[in-house]
mmCIF file of C-alpha atoms in Angstrom:
data_model
loop_
_atom_site.group_PDB
_atom_site.id
_atom_site.type_symbol
_atom_site.label_atom_id
_atom_site.label_comp_id
_atom_site.label_asym_id
_atom_site.label_seq_id
_atom_site.Cartn_x
_atom_site.Cartn_y
_atom_site.Cartn_z
ATOM 1 C CA VAL A 89 -7.020 -4.139 14.600
ATOM 2 C CA GLN A 90 -4.609 -1.347 15.695
ATOM 3 C CA LEU A 91 -1.753 -0.404 13.917
ATOM 4 C CA LEU A 92 0.248 2.508 15.939
ATOM 5 C CA GLU A 93 3.266 3.741 14.039
ATOM 6 C CA SER A 94 5.754 6.118 16.376
ATOM 7 C CA GLY A 95 9.235 7.471 15.108
ATOM 8 C CA GLY A 96 9.046 10.392 12.960
ATOM 9 C CA GLY A 97 10.694 13.056 12.565
ATOM 10 C CA LEU A 98 12.909 16.014 11.428
ATOM 11 C CA VAL A 99 16.054 14.524 10.093
ATOM 12 C CA GLN A 100 19.383 15.660 8.862
ATOM 13 C CA PRO A 101 20.420 14.301 5.408
ATOM 14 C CA GLY A 102 23.063 11.625 6.290
ATOM 15 C CA GLY A 103 21.065 11.000 9.211
ATOM 16 C CA SER A 104 18.930 7.240 10.853
ATOM 17 C CA LEU A 105 15.663 7.043 12.340
ATOM 18 C CA ARG A 106 13.958 3.927 13.970
ATOM 19 C CA LEU A 107 9.837 3.518 13.286
ATOM 20 C CA SER A 108 7.850 1.255 15.107
ATOM 21 C CA CYS A 109 4.430 -0.206 14.551
ATOM 22 C CA THR A 110 2.824 -1.349 17.427
ATOM 23 C CA ALA A 111 -0.100 -3.979 16.323
ATOM 24 C CA SER A 112 -3.405 -4.686 18.681
ATOM 25 C CA GLY A 113 -6.872 -7.280 17.697
ATOM 26 C CA PHE A 114 -4.987 -9.669 16.277
ATOM 27 C CA SER A 115 -2.305 -12.549 15.959
ATOM 28 C CA PHE A 116 0.415 -10.660 15.438
ATOM 29 C CA SER A 117 2.779 -13.476 14.100
ATOM 30 C CA ASN A 118 0.306 -15.258 11.675
ATOM 31 C CA TYR A 119 0.622 -11.989 9.368
ATOM 32 C CA ALA A 120 2.733 -10.227 7.739
ATOM 33 C CA MET A 121 3.535 -7.061 7.806
ATOM 34 C CA SER A 122 4.937 -4.061 4.805
ATOM 35 C CA TRP A 123 5.884 -0.760 5.355
ATOM 36 C CA VAL A 124 4.169 2.046 2.757
ATOM 37 C CA ARG A 125 5.738 5.357 1.807
ATOM 38 C CA GLN A 126 3.763 8.499 0.699
ATOM 39 C CA ALA A 127 5.851 11.508 -0.280
ATOM 40 C CA PRO A 128 3.912 14.900 0.268
ATOM 41 C CA GLY A 129 1.186 14.885 -2.722
ATOM 42 C CA LYS A 130 2.203 11.923 -4.420
ATOM 43 C CA GLY A 131 1.236 8.276 -4.704
ATOM 44 C CA LEU A 132 2.032 4.997 -2.580
ATOM 45 C CA GLU A 133 5.184 3.359 -2.659
ATOM 46 C CA TRP A 134 5.510 -0.115 -0.939
ATOM 47 C CA VAL A 135 8.839 0.391 1.313
ATOM 48 C CA SER A 136 9.401 -3.264 2.739
ATOM 49 C CA GLY A 137 7.464 -6.498 3.886
ATOM 50 C CA ILE A 138 7.969 -8.718 6.651
ATOM 51 C CA VAL A 139 6.519 -12.883 6.596
ATOM 52 C CA GLY A 140 4.828 -13.395 9.938
ATOM 53 C CA SER A 141 7.601 -15.649 10.785
ATOM 54 C CA GLY A 142 10.082 -12.770 10.437
ATOM 55 C CA ASP A 143 12.092 -14.989 8.169
ATOM 56 C CA ASP A 144 11.832 -13.661 5.175
ATOM 57 C CA THR A 145 12.341 -9.841 4.440
ATOM 58 C CA TYR A 146 11.976 -7.779 1.368
ATOM 59 C CA TYR A 147 12.733 -4.346 0.188
ATOM 60 C CA ALA A 148 11.958 -2.063 -2.908
ATOM 61 C CA ASP A 149 15.215 -0.936 -4.381
ATOM 62 C CA SER A 150 15.402 2.499 -3.521
ATOM 63 C CA VAL A 151 15.752 1.745 0.235
ATOM 64 C CA LYS A 152 17.812 -1.597 -0.370
ATOM 65 C CA GLY A 153 20.844 -1.607 1.762
ATOM 66 C CA ARG A 154 19.948 1.369 3.469
ATOM 67 C CA PHE A 155 16.914 0.547 5.365
ATOM 68 C CA THR A 156 15.974 -2.686 7.349
ATOM 69 C CA ILE A 157 12.727 -4.391 8.156
ATOM 70 C CA SER A 158 12.412 -6.326 11.344
ATOM 71 C CA ARG A 159 9.683 -7.483 14.289
ATOM 72 C CA ASP A 160 9.297 -8.007 17.559
ATOM 73 C CA ASN A 161 6.362 -11.131 17.858
ATOM 74 C CA SER A 162 6.825 -11.560 21.481
ATOM 75 C CA ASN A 163 5.588 -7.708 21.698
ATOM 76 C CA ASN A 164 3.903 -7.647 18.589
ATOM 77 C CA THR A 165 5.412 -4.582 17.091
ATOM 78 C CA LEU A 166 7.410 -4.161 13.856
ATOM 79 C CA PHE A 167 9.756 -1.779 13.486
ATOM 80 C CA LEU A 168 12.328 0.140 10.118
ATOM 81 C CA GLN A 169 15.865 1.185 10.885
ATOM 82 C CA MET A 170 16.450 3.842 8.245
ATOM 83 C CA ASP A 171 19.761 5.047 7.580
ATOM 84 C CA SER A 172 21.615 6.988 5.179
ATOM 85 C CA LEU A 173 18.496 8.968 4.978
ATOM 86 C CA ARG A 174 17.866 11.644 2.276
ATOM 87 C CA ALA A 175 15.665 13.818 0.839
ATOM 88 C CA ASP A 176 13.715 12.020 -1.480
ATOM 89 C CA ASP A 177 12.741 9.942 1.789
ATOM 90 C CA THR A 178 10.891 12.274 3.079
ATOM 91 C CA ALA A 179 6.848 10.821 3.177
ATOM 92 C CA ILE A 180 4.461 9.726 5.519
ATOM 93 C CA TYR A 181 5.335 5.833 6.587
ATOM 94 C CA TYR A 182 2.487 3.986 7.172
ATOM 95 C CA CYS A 183 2.599 0.377 8.560
ATOM 96 C CA ALA A 184 0.079 -2.382 7.333
ATOM 97 C CA LYS A 185 -0.825 -5.412 7.788
ATOM 98 C CA GLY A 186 -1.048 -8.532 5.200
ATOM 99 C CA ARG A 187 -4.232 -10.884 4.332
ATOM 100 C CA SER A 188 -2.115 -13.959 5.651
ATOM 101 C CA SER A 189 1.150 -14.742 7.156
ATOM 102 C CA VAL A 190 2.796 -14.423 3.366
ATOM 103 C CA VAL A 191 3.454 -10.903 2.144
ATOM 104 C CA THR A 192 0.082 -9.751 0.237
ATOM 105 C CA PRO A 193 -2.638 -6.996 -0.031
ATOM 106 C CA ASN A 194 -2.853 -5.090 3.015
ATOM 107 C CA ASN A 195 -6.019 -4.976 4.507
ATOM 108 C CA TYR A 196 -5.830 -2.453 7.789
ATOM 109 C CA TRP A 197 -3.725 0.225 8.057
ATOM 110 C CA GLY A 198 -2.450 2.703 10.547
ATOM 111 C CA GLN A 199 -2.152 6.345 10.617
ATOM 112 C CA GLY A 200 1.197 7.037 9.504
ATOM 113 C CA THR A 201 4.285 8.972 10.886
ATOM 114 C CA LEU A 202 5.615 11.739 9.428
ATOM 115 C CA VAL A 203 9.580 11.997 8.192
ATOM 116 C CA THR A 204 11.367 14.687 7.184
ATOM 117 C CA VAL A 205 14.726 14.476 5.821
ATOM 118 C CA SER A 206 16.272 18.409 5.824
ATOM 119 C CA SER A 207 19.103 20.120 6.500
ATOM 120 C CA ASP B 220 10.942 -4.937 -11.869
ATOM 121 C CA ILE B 221 8.092 -5.326 -12.948
ATOM 122 C CA GLN B 222 6.258 -1.684 -13.731
ATOM 123 C CA MET B 223 2.642 -1.225 -13.071
ATOM 124 C CA THR B 224 1.018 1.376 -15.505
ATOM 125 C CA GLN B 225 -2.503 2.960 -14.562
ATOM 126 C CA SER B 226 -5.103 4.935 -16.928
ATOM 127 C CA PRO B 227 -6.526 7.129 -16.928
ATOM 128 C CA SER B 228 -4.249 9.255 -14.501
ATOM 129 C CA SER B 229 -7.390 11.430 -13.557
ATOM 130 C CA LEU B 230 -11.267 11.208 -14.714
ATOM 131 C CA SER B 231 -14.106 13.142 -14.079
ATOM 132 C CA ALA B 232 -17.789 11.519 -13.903
ATOM 133 C CA SER B 233 -21.198 12.042 -13.496
ATOM 134 C CA VAL B 234 -23.144 10.359 -10.404
ATOM 135 C CA GLY B 235 -24.490 7.437 -11.270
ATOM 136 C CA ASP B 236 -21.787 7.042 -14.672
ATOM 137 C CA ARG B 237 -19.747 3.532 -15.395
ATOM 138 C CA VAL B 238 -16.853 4.144 -14.630
ATOM 139 C CA THR B 239 -13.544 1.679 -15.174
ATOM 140 C CA ILE B 240 -9.850 2.092 -14.622
ATOM 141 C CA THR B 241 -6.640 0.016 -16.256
ATOM 142 C CA CYS B 242 -3.957 -1.162 -14.668
ATOM 143 C CA ARG B 243 -1.284 -2.838 -17.187
ATOM 144 C CA ALA B 244 1.557 -4.662 -15.796
ATOM 145 C CA SER B 245 4.874 -4.864 -17.787
ATOM 146 C CA GLN B 246 5.508 -8.891 -17.587
ATOM 147 C CA GLY B 247 2.434 -11.283 -15.968
ATOM 148 C CA ILE B 248 1.743 -11.560 -12.872
ATOM 149 C CA SER B 249 -1.417 -14.446 -13.105
ATOM 150 C CA ASN B 250 -3.777 -12.673 -10.816
ATOM 151 C CA TYR B 251 -2.093 -11.171 -8.011
ATOM 152 C CA LEU B 252 -3.323 -7.553 -8.322
ATOM 153 C CA ALA B 253 -5.136 -5.899 -5.215
ATOM 154 C CA TRP B 254 -6.964 -2.179 -5.481
ATOM 155 C CA TYR B 255 -6.857 0.093 -3.147
ATOM 156 C CA GLN B 256 -9.284 3.612 -2.365
ATOM 157 C CA GLN B 257 -7.533 6.382 -0.755
ATOM 158 C CA LYS B 258 -9.773 9.234 0.356
ATOM 159 C CA SER B 259 -7.913 13.154 0.521
ATOM 160 C CA GLY B 260 -6.631 12.950 3.801
ATOM 161 C CA LYS B 261 -6.661 9.305 4.526
ATOM 162 C CA VAL B 262 -5.073 6.124 4.800
ATOM 163 C CA PRO B 263 -5.768 3.161 1.905
ATOM 164 C CA LYS B 264 -8.379 1.135 1.673
ATOM 165 C CA LEU B 265 -7.930 -2.214 0.583
ATOM 166 C CA LEU B 266 -10.836 -2.761 -2.432
ATOM 167 C CA ILE B 267 -10.433 -5.820 -4.058
ATOM 168 C CA TYR B 268 -7.579 -8.460 -4.020
ATOM 169 C CA ALA B 269 -6.613 -11.219 -6.470
ATOM 170 C CA ALA B 270 -7.807 -9.371 -9.597
ATOM 171 C CA SER B 271 -11.597 -10.299 -8.566
ATOM 172 C CA THR B 272 -12.502 -10.746 -5.146
ATOM 173 C CA LEU B 273 -13.919 -8.210 -3.119
ATOM 174 C CA GLN B 274 -12.648 -7.288 0.297
ATOM 175 C CA SER B 275 -15.492 -7.538 3.256
ATOM 176 C CA GLY B 276 -17.507 -4.680 3.446
ATOM 177 C CA VAL B 277 -16.825 -2.453 0.093
ATOM 178 C CA PRO B 278 -19.537 -1.990 -1.863
ATOM 179 C CA SER B 279 -20.950 -4.167 -4.587
ATOM 180 C CA ARG B 280 -20.870 -1.082 -7.460
ATOM 181 C CA PHE B 281 -16.988 -1.792 -7.318
ATOM 182 C CA SER B 282 -15.733 -4.591 -9.239
ATOM 183 C CA GLY B 283 -12.186 -6.037 -10.645
ATOM 184 C CA SER B 284 -11.136 -8.443 -13.776
ATOM 185 C CA GLY B 285 -8.216 -9.517 -15.338
ATOM 186 C CA SER B 286 -5.348 -11.750 -15.223
ATOM 187 C CA GLY B 287 -1.218 -11.675 -17.051
ATOM 188 C CA THR B 288 -0.561 -7.846 -17.671
ATOM 189 C CA ASP B 289 -4.476 -6.377 -17.730
ATOM 190 C CA PHE B 290 -6.465 -5.620 -15.052
ATOM 191 C CA THR B 291 -9.508 -3.424 -14.950
ATOM 192 C CA LEU B 292 -11.396 -1.519 -11.215
ATOM 193 C CA THR B 293 -15.368 -0.788 -12.499
ATOM 194 C CA ILE B 294 -17.490 1.377 -10.734
ATOM 195 C CA SER B 295 -20.926 0.171 -12.222
ATOM 196 C CA SER B 296 -22.658 3.506 -10.740
ATOM 197 C CA LEU B 297 -20.702 6.467 -9.160
ATOM 198 C CA GLN B 298 -21.092 7.888 -6.238
ATOM 199 C CA PRO B 299 -20.048 11.207 -4.476
ATOM 200 C CA GLU B 300 -18.509 9.344 -1.269
ATOM 201 C CA ASP B 301 -16.621 7.376 -4.086
ATOM 202 C CA VAL B 302 -14.567 10.705 -4.777
ATOM 203 C CA ALA B 303 -10.760 9.405 -4.316
ATOM 204 C CA THR B 304 -8.001 8.239 -5.653
ATOM 205 C CA TYR B 305 -7.199 4.205 -6.829
ATOM 206 C CA TYR B 306 -4.318 2.434 -6.411
ATOM 207 C CA CYS B 307 -3.297 -0.736 -8.334
ATOM 208 C CA GLN B 308 -0.478 -2.893 -6.624
ATOM 209 C CA LYS B 309 0.734 -6.255 -8.027
ATOM 210 C CA TYR B 310 1.719 -8.773 -5.286
ATOM 211 C CA ASN B 311 3.085 -12.015 -7.073
ATOM 212 C CA ASN B 312 6.185 -11.168 -5.749
ATOM 213 C CA ALA B 313 8.577 -8.065 -4.103
ATOM 214 C CA PRO B 314 8.456 -4.994 -4.740
ATOM 215 C CA LEU B 315 5.386 -5.221 -4.474
ATOM 216 C CA THR B 316 5.067 -2.584 -6.465
ATOM 217 C CA PHE B 317 1.923 0.204 -6.622
ATOM 218 C CA GLY B 318 0.038 2.005 -9.718
ATOM 219 C CA GLY B 319 0.362 5.586 -9.929
ATOM 220 C CA GLY B 320 -3.089 6.282 -9.436
ATOM 221 C CA THR B 321 -5.787 7.641 -10.803
ATOM 222 C CA LYS B 322 -7.916 10.654 -9.150
ATOM 223 C CA VAL B 323 -11.695 10.287 -9.723
ATOM 224 C CA GLU B 324 -13.472 13.149 -9.216
ATOM 225 C CA ILE B 325 -17.349 14.268 -10.082
ATOM 226 C CA LYS B 326 -18.501 15.778 -13.015
#
């Protein structure tokens, strides 16, 4: 199993970024996926999850209405569209694979991509 | 939303000690509780799911117990490689909230 995130970087407050996670080594459409973030020196925060089919999505209250999770099962890729970014969205964003097709604990994690929101 | 509270926030113990970390949910979550280990500078690693089921490859000195609102992670004999921060996570429904973490150090 390999998960490779991309798309992080420096963005101004109010701006947008789109994160991608390319998956390999497993049947991507059979597993739920999540985004989890970790602010510098802080704990883990679950951000969003999507079931294997893509039909159901879930969000933390802190990002609801600003972030959109999606997936392309044909290309084994997970996305996180982040709009109206704020300074407190600054964090490492991890892509993580669930243990089944519904949103469950994550048994594989990518190395993460750093998002910095600053003027 | 359900809140997850871990205690203690940090602990220091000797090699070979039995270590117990507690996680409390603000409402019942049955056994939908996972534990993760995160070593410094590394990605989190799933240790336990369904409150007490050991993830494949995890040493047997790790164990989990509990149901409803109160859960524990136990390391039966602390080893130097267990230095890490440990997180609980509930997953009965969204949001899949993490606890604040417990930092484990060697005395």
